[in-house]
């Protein structure tokens, strides 16, 4: 930010400034894996990651990337996630939103409707403010207004995804992944090059030990090239 740049310019050359600003998280799901028996509860796990803390912590996903060659499978994905989010919201409803939060969600939805009219995406949400899913056809990484508001985007391969994440290097917090073993090692190595903090399984993102960017782990990360990886099944 401009304020951070201005502060750096004022500091003595021997002073190191550590940026502990907000970090951003995302999920990556390989669509072909959703047809396996092991994926029977994957949408419940995704919903858990979205709804836990209502995205108020840095490890909550703001974007879900779906690895697929075309959009047909991604449309099916958002429909299945919508059904699970409805069920999840009935059991664990969203918190009491402030007027400002409702305005932000409404603004996000209205902008999404406009993009839908232009055939640039698809908005899927209930009438209330329980949650908002927007399938955006362009794949650039974006942040949302939180409170269970999520972008869903398609990418055709890992290299394309890394390209979209590159502008957020050093700003990435947690990646929740559900991808095949042959892609996993390649993807993890590329994420480490972007200075991500934590890599874990879908359904485990809210358990990140980096629950806040304002703690000692982020200071320690500035002193060593440290990435935590926890890919156990949940």
GROMACS .gro file of C-alpha atoms in nm:
model
  234
    1UNK     CA    1   0.000   0.000   0.000
    2UNK     CA    2   0.099   0.364  -0.038
    3UNK     CA    3   0.115   0.419   0.338
    4UNK     CA    4   0.351   0.124   0.376
    5UNK     CA    5   0.573   0.254   0.097
    6UNK     CA    6   0.581   0.598   0.255
    7UNK     CA    7   0.678   0.448   0.590
    8UNK     CA    8   0.960   0.248   0.433
    9UNK     CA    9   1.099   0.563   0.276
   10UNK     CA   10   1.106   0.738   0.615
   11UNK     CA   11   1.284   0.456   0.798
   12UNK     CA   12   1.657   0.435   0.847
   13UNK     CA   13   1.831   0.206   0.599
   14UNK     CA   14   1.933  -0.028   0.883
   15UNK     CA   15   1.575  -0.082   0.998
   16UNK     CA   16   1.378  -0.381   0.870
   17UNK     CA   17   1.003  -0.330   0.834
   18UNK     CA   18   0.792  -0.648   0.864
   19UNK     CA   19   0.456  -0.631   0.688
   20UNK     CA   20   0.195  -0.808   0.901
   21UNK     CA   21  -0.107  -0.694   0.702
   22UNK     CA   22  -0.403  -0.919   0.621
   23UNK     CA   23  -0.327  -1.240   0.431
   24UNK     CA   24  -0.553  -1.422   0.186
   25UNK     CA   25  -0.642  -1.790   0.147
   26UNK     CA   26  -0.788  -2.008  -0.126
   27UNK     CA   27  -0.885  -2.366  -0.207
   28UNK     CA   28  -0.793  -2.578  -0.509
   29UNK     CA   29  -1.001  -2.879  -0.617
   30UNK     CA   30  -0.936  -3.110  -0.909
   31UNK     CA   31  -1.282  -3.170  -1.050
   32UNK     CA   32  -1.215  -3.520  -1.182
   33UNK     CA   33  -1.154  -3.641  -0.826
   34UNK     CA   34  -1.509  -3.553  -0.721
   35UNK     CA   35  -1.641  -3.866  -0.893
   36UNK     CA   36  -1.447  -4.101  -0.665
   37UNK     CA   37  -1.586  -4.264  -0.351
   38UNK     CA   38  -1.328  -4.079  -0.143
   39UNK     CA   39  -1.495  -3.749  -0.233
   40UNK     CA   40  -1.831  -3.837  -0.075
   41UNK     CA   41  -1.801  -3.568   0.193
   42UNK     CA   42  -1.586  -3.316   0.008
   43UNK     CA   43  -1.861  -3.056  -0.028
   44UNK     CA   44  -1.932  -3.075   0.343
   45UNK     CA   45  -1.562  -3.015   0.406
   46UNK     CA   46  -1.557  -2.718   0.169
   47UNK     CA   47  -1.863  -2.570   0.339
   48UNK     CA   48  -1.694  -2.613   0.675
   49UNK     CA   49  -1.388  -2.421   0.558
   50UNK     CA   50  -1.608  -2.138   0.427
   51UNK     CA   51  -1.841  -2.115   0.725
   52UNK     CA   52  -1.598  -2.162   1.011
   53UNK     CA   53  -1.552  -1.817   1.163
   54UNK     CA   54  -1.750  -1.679   0.866
   55UNK     CA   55  -1.421  -1.608   0.688
   56UNK     CA   56  -1.315  -1.366   0.962
   57UNK     CA   57  -0.973  -1.532   0.996
   58UNK     CA   58  -0.699  -1.527   0.736
   59UNK     CA   59  -0.704  -1.902   0.675
   60UNK     CA   60  -1.063  -1.901   0.539
   61UNK     CA   61  -1.089  -1.941   0.160
   62UNK     CA   62  -1.209  -1.643  -0.038
   63UNK     CA   63  -1.161  -1.812  -0.375
   64UNK     CA   64  -1.217  -2.175  -0.476
   65UNK     CA   65  -1.026  -2.274  -0.788
   66UNK     CA   66  -1.157  -2.576  -0.977
   67UNK     CA   67  -0.911  -2.755  -1.202
   68UNK     CA   68  -1.109  -2.848  -1.512
   69UNK     CA   69  -1.080  -2.826  -1.889
   70UNK     CA   70  -1.421  -2.664  -1.941
   71UNK     CA   71  -1.694  -2.488  -1.747
   72UNK     CA   72  -1.955  -2.765  -1.758
   73UNK     CA   73  -1.806  -2.946  -1.459
   74UNK     CA   74  -1.762  -2.619  -1.268
   75UNK     CA   75  -2.133  -2.540  -1.309
   76UNK     CA   76  -2.211  -2.879  -1.159
   77UNK     CA   77  -1.964  -2.804  -0.881
   78UNK     CA   78  -2.131  -2.478  -0.778
   79UNK     CA   79  -2.474  -2.645  -0.777
   80UNK     CA   80  -2.352  -2.922  -0.546
   81UNK     CA   81  -2.179  -2.671  -0.321
   82UNK     CA   82  -2.497  -2.461  -0.308
   83UNK     CA   83  -2.697  -2.761  -0.184
   84UNK     CA   84  -2.441  -2.831   0.087
   85UNK     CA   85  -2.421  -2.466   0.191
   86UNK     CA   86  -2.800  -2.457   0.230
   87UNK     CA   87  -2.783  -2.756   0.461
   88UNK     CA   88  -2.486  -2.617   0.650
   89UNK     CA   89  -2.651  -2.278   0.694
   90UNK     CA   90  -2.962  -2.440   0.839
   91UNK     CA   91  -2.752  -2.619   1.099
   92UNK     CA   92  -2.506  -2.335   1.160
   93UNK     CA   93  -2.658  -2.005   1.041
   94UNK     CA   94  -2.452  -1.700   0.961
   95UNK     CA   95  -2.392  -1.457   1.246
   96UNK     CA   96  -2.595  -1.143   1.301
   97UNK     CA   97  -2.462  -0.918   1.029
   98UNK     CA   98  -2.417  -0.548   1.077
   99UNK     CA   99  -2.582  -0.299   0.845
  100UNK     CA  100  -2.245  -0.228   0.681
  101UNK     CA  101  -2.181  -0.600   0.624
  102UNK     CA  102  -2.523  -0.643   0.461
  103UNK     CA  103  -2.452  -0.344   0.237
  104UNK     CA  104  -2.119  -0.500   0.131
  105UNK     CA  105  -2.286  -0.833   0.051
  106UNK     CA  106  -2.566  -0.661  -0.141
  107UNK     CA  107  -2.310  -0.461  -0.338
  108UNK     CA  108  -2.119  -0.780  -0.421
  109UNK     CA  109  -2.438  -0.951  -0.536
  110UNK     CA  110  -2.556  -0.660  -0.750
  111UNK     CA  111  -2.216  -0.635  -0.917
  112UNK     CA  112  -2.223  -1.012  -0.973
  113UNK     CA  113  -2.572  -0.989  -1.130
  114UNK     CA  114  -2.440  -0.727  -1.369
  115UNK     CA  115  -2.153  -0.957  -1.468
  116UNK     CA  116  -2.402  -1.242  -1.510
  117UNK     CA  117  -2.607  -1.030  -1.751
  118UNK     CA  118  -2.287  -0.974  -1.950
  119UNK     CA  119  -2.230  -1.354  -1.955
  120UNK     CA  120  -1.918  -1.317  -1.742
  121UNK     CA  121  -2.030  -1.533  -1.453
  122UNK     CA  122  -2.308  -1.698  -1.257
  123UNK     CA  123  -2.447  -1.589  -0.922
  124UNK     CA  124  -2.586  -1.859  -0.691
  125UNK     CA  125  -2.724  -1.757  -0.351
  126UNK     CA  126  -3.034  -1.775  -0.131
  127UNK     CA  127  -3.263  -1.475  -0.084
  128UNK     CA  128  -3.126  -1.404   0.261
  129UNK     CA  129  -2.766  -1.314   0.348
  130UNK     CA  130  -2.669  -1.669   0.449
  131UNK     CA  131  -2.399  -1.709   0.183
  132UNK     CA  132  -2.306  -1.597  -0.168
  133UNK     CA  133  -2.134  -1.800  -0.441
  134UNK     CA  134  -2.022  -1.639  -0.765
  135UNK     CA  135  -1.878  -1.842  -1.049
  136UNK     CA  136  -1.665  -1.589  -1.233
  137UNK     CA  137  -1.542  -1.693  -1.575
  138UNK     CA  138  -1.216  -1.499  -1.560
  139UNK     CA  139  -0.959  -1.656  -1.330
  140UNK     CA  140  -0.780  -1.361  -1.170
  141UNK     CA  141  -0.745  -1.394  -0.793
  142UNK     CA  142  -0.976  -1.155  -0.606
  143UNK     CA  143  -1.079  -1.094  -0.249
  144UNK     CA  144  -1.438  -1.080  -0.125
  145UNK     CA  145  -1.638  -0.898   0.142
  146UNK     CA  146  -1.622  -1.212   0.363
  147UNK     CA  147  -1.925  -1.341   0.559
  148UNK     CA  148  -1.950  -1.660   0.351
  149UNK     CA  149  -1.900  -1.480   0.021
  150UNK     CA  150  -1.686  -1.683  -0.219
  151UNK     CA  151  -1.555  -1.662  -0.573
  152UNK     CA  152  -1.545  -1.988  -0.770
  153UNK     CA  153  -1.311  -1.986  -1.068
  154UNK     CA  154  -1.192  -2.237  -1.325
  155UNK     CA  155  -0.831  -2.294  -1.423
  156UNK     CA  156  -0.713  -2.551  -1.674
  157UNK     CA  157  -0.375  -2.629  -1.516
  158UNK     CA  158  -0.144  -2.556  -1.224
  159UNK     CA  159   0.081  -2.317  -1.414
  160UNK     CA  160  -0.217  -2.100  -1.503
  161UNK     CA  161  -0.324  -2.093  -1.138
  162UNK     CA  162   0.023  -1.991  -1.019
  163UNK     CA  163   0.022  -1.709  -1.273
  164UNK     CA  164  -0.300  -1.572  -1.123
  165UNK     CA  165  -0.162  -1.602  -0.769
  166UNK     CA  166   0.170  -1.436  -0.850
  167UNK     CA  167   0.053  -1.076  -0.785
  168UNK     CA  168  -0.033  -1.184  -0.427
  169UNK     CA  169   0.312  -1.324  -0.351
  170UNK     CA  170   0.392  -1.280   0.021
  171UNK     CA  171   0.020  -1.211   0.084
  172UNK     CA  172  -0.096  -1.573   0.073
  173UNK     CA  173  -0.188  -1.743   0.398
  174UNK     CA  174  -0.340  -2.092   0.355
  175UNK     CA  175  -0.405  -2.320   0.058
  176UNK     CA  176  -0.658  -2.598   0.104
  177UNK     CA  177  -0.599  -2.858  -0.167
  178UNK     CA  178  -0.777  -3.162  -0.305
  179UNK     CA  179  -0.569  -3.269  -0.605
  180UNK     CA  180  -0.416  -3.589  -0.741
  181UNK     CA  181  -0.081  -3.713  -0.617
  182UNK     CA  182   0.094  -3.654  -0.950
  183UNK     CA  183   0.015  -3.281  -0.928
  184UNK     CA  184   0.058  -3.238  -0.555
  185UNK     CA  185   0.438  -3.221  -0.531
  186UNK     CA  186   0.467  -2.987  -0.829
  187UNK     CA  187   0.198  -2.757  -0.691
  188UNK     CA  188   0.343  -2.748  -0.339
  189UNK     CA  189   0.685  -2.649  -0.472
  190UNK     CA  190   0.536  -2.366  -0.675
  191UNK     CA  191   0.331  -2.243  -0.378
  192UNK     CA  192   0.641  -2.236  -0.159
  193UNK     CA  193   0.803  -2.006  -0.413
  194UNK     CA  194   0.513  -1.765  -0.355
  195UNK     CA  195   0.592  -1.758   0.019
  196UNK     CA  196   0.264  -1.916   0.127
  197UNK     CA  197   0.239  -1.988   0.500
  198UNK     CA  198   0.036  -2.308   0.526
  199UNK     CA  199  -0.073  -2.591   0.295
  200UNK     CA  200  -0.338  -2.833   0.413
  201UNK     CA  201  -0.630  -3.052   0.309
  202UNK     CA  202  -0.979  -2.931   0.227
  203UNK     CA  203  -1.181  -2.931   0.548
  204UNK     CA  204  -0.876  -2.850   0.758
  205UNK     CA  205  -0.818  -2.487   0.668
  206UNK     CA  206  -0.972  -2.342   0.984
  207UNK     CA  207  -0.724  -2.545   1.192
  208UNK     CA  208  -0.425  -2.357   1.054
  209UNK     CA  209  -0.176  -2.276   1.329
  210UNK     CA  210  -0.143  -1.937   1.163
  211UNK     CA  211  -0.481  -1.826   1.291
  212UNK     CA  212  -0.383  -1.461   1.269
  213UNK     CA  213  -0.130  -1.263   1.067
  214UNK     CA  214  -0.052  -1.066   1.381
  215UNK     CA  215   0.134  -1.330   1.577
  216UNK     CA  216   0.488  -1.455   1.631
  217UNK     CA  217   0.474  -1.710   1.348
  218UNK     CA  218   0.460  -1.434   1.090
  219UNK     CA  219   0.757  -1.263   1.250
  220UNK     CA  220   0.943  -1.593   1.251
  221UNK     CA  221   0.857  -1.642   0.884
  222UNK     CA  222   1.053  -1.326   0.808
  223UNK     CA  223   1.366  -1.484   0.955
  224UNK     CA  224   1.348  -1.822   0.787
  225UNK     CA  225   1.196  -1.982   0.478
  226UNK     CA  226   0.930  -2.176   0.667
  227UNK     CA  227   0.618  -2.338   0.519
  228UNK     CA  228   0.394  -2.571   0.721
  229UNK     CA  229   0.240  -2.860   0.528
  230UNK     CA  230  -0.036  -3.074   0.681
  231UNK     CA  231  -0.209  -3.292   0.424
  232UNK     CA  232  -0.358  -3.562   0.645
  233UNK     CA  233  -0.713  -3.666   0.564
  234UNK     CA  234  -0.979  -3.503   0.779
   0.00000   0.00000   0.00000
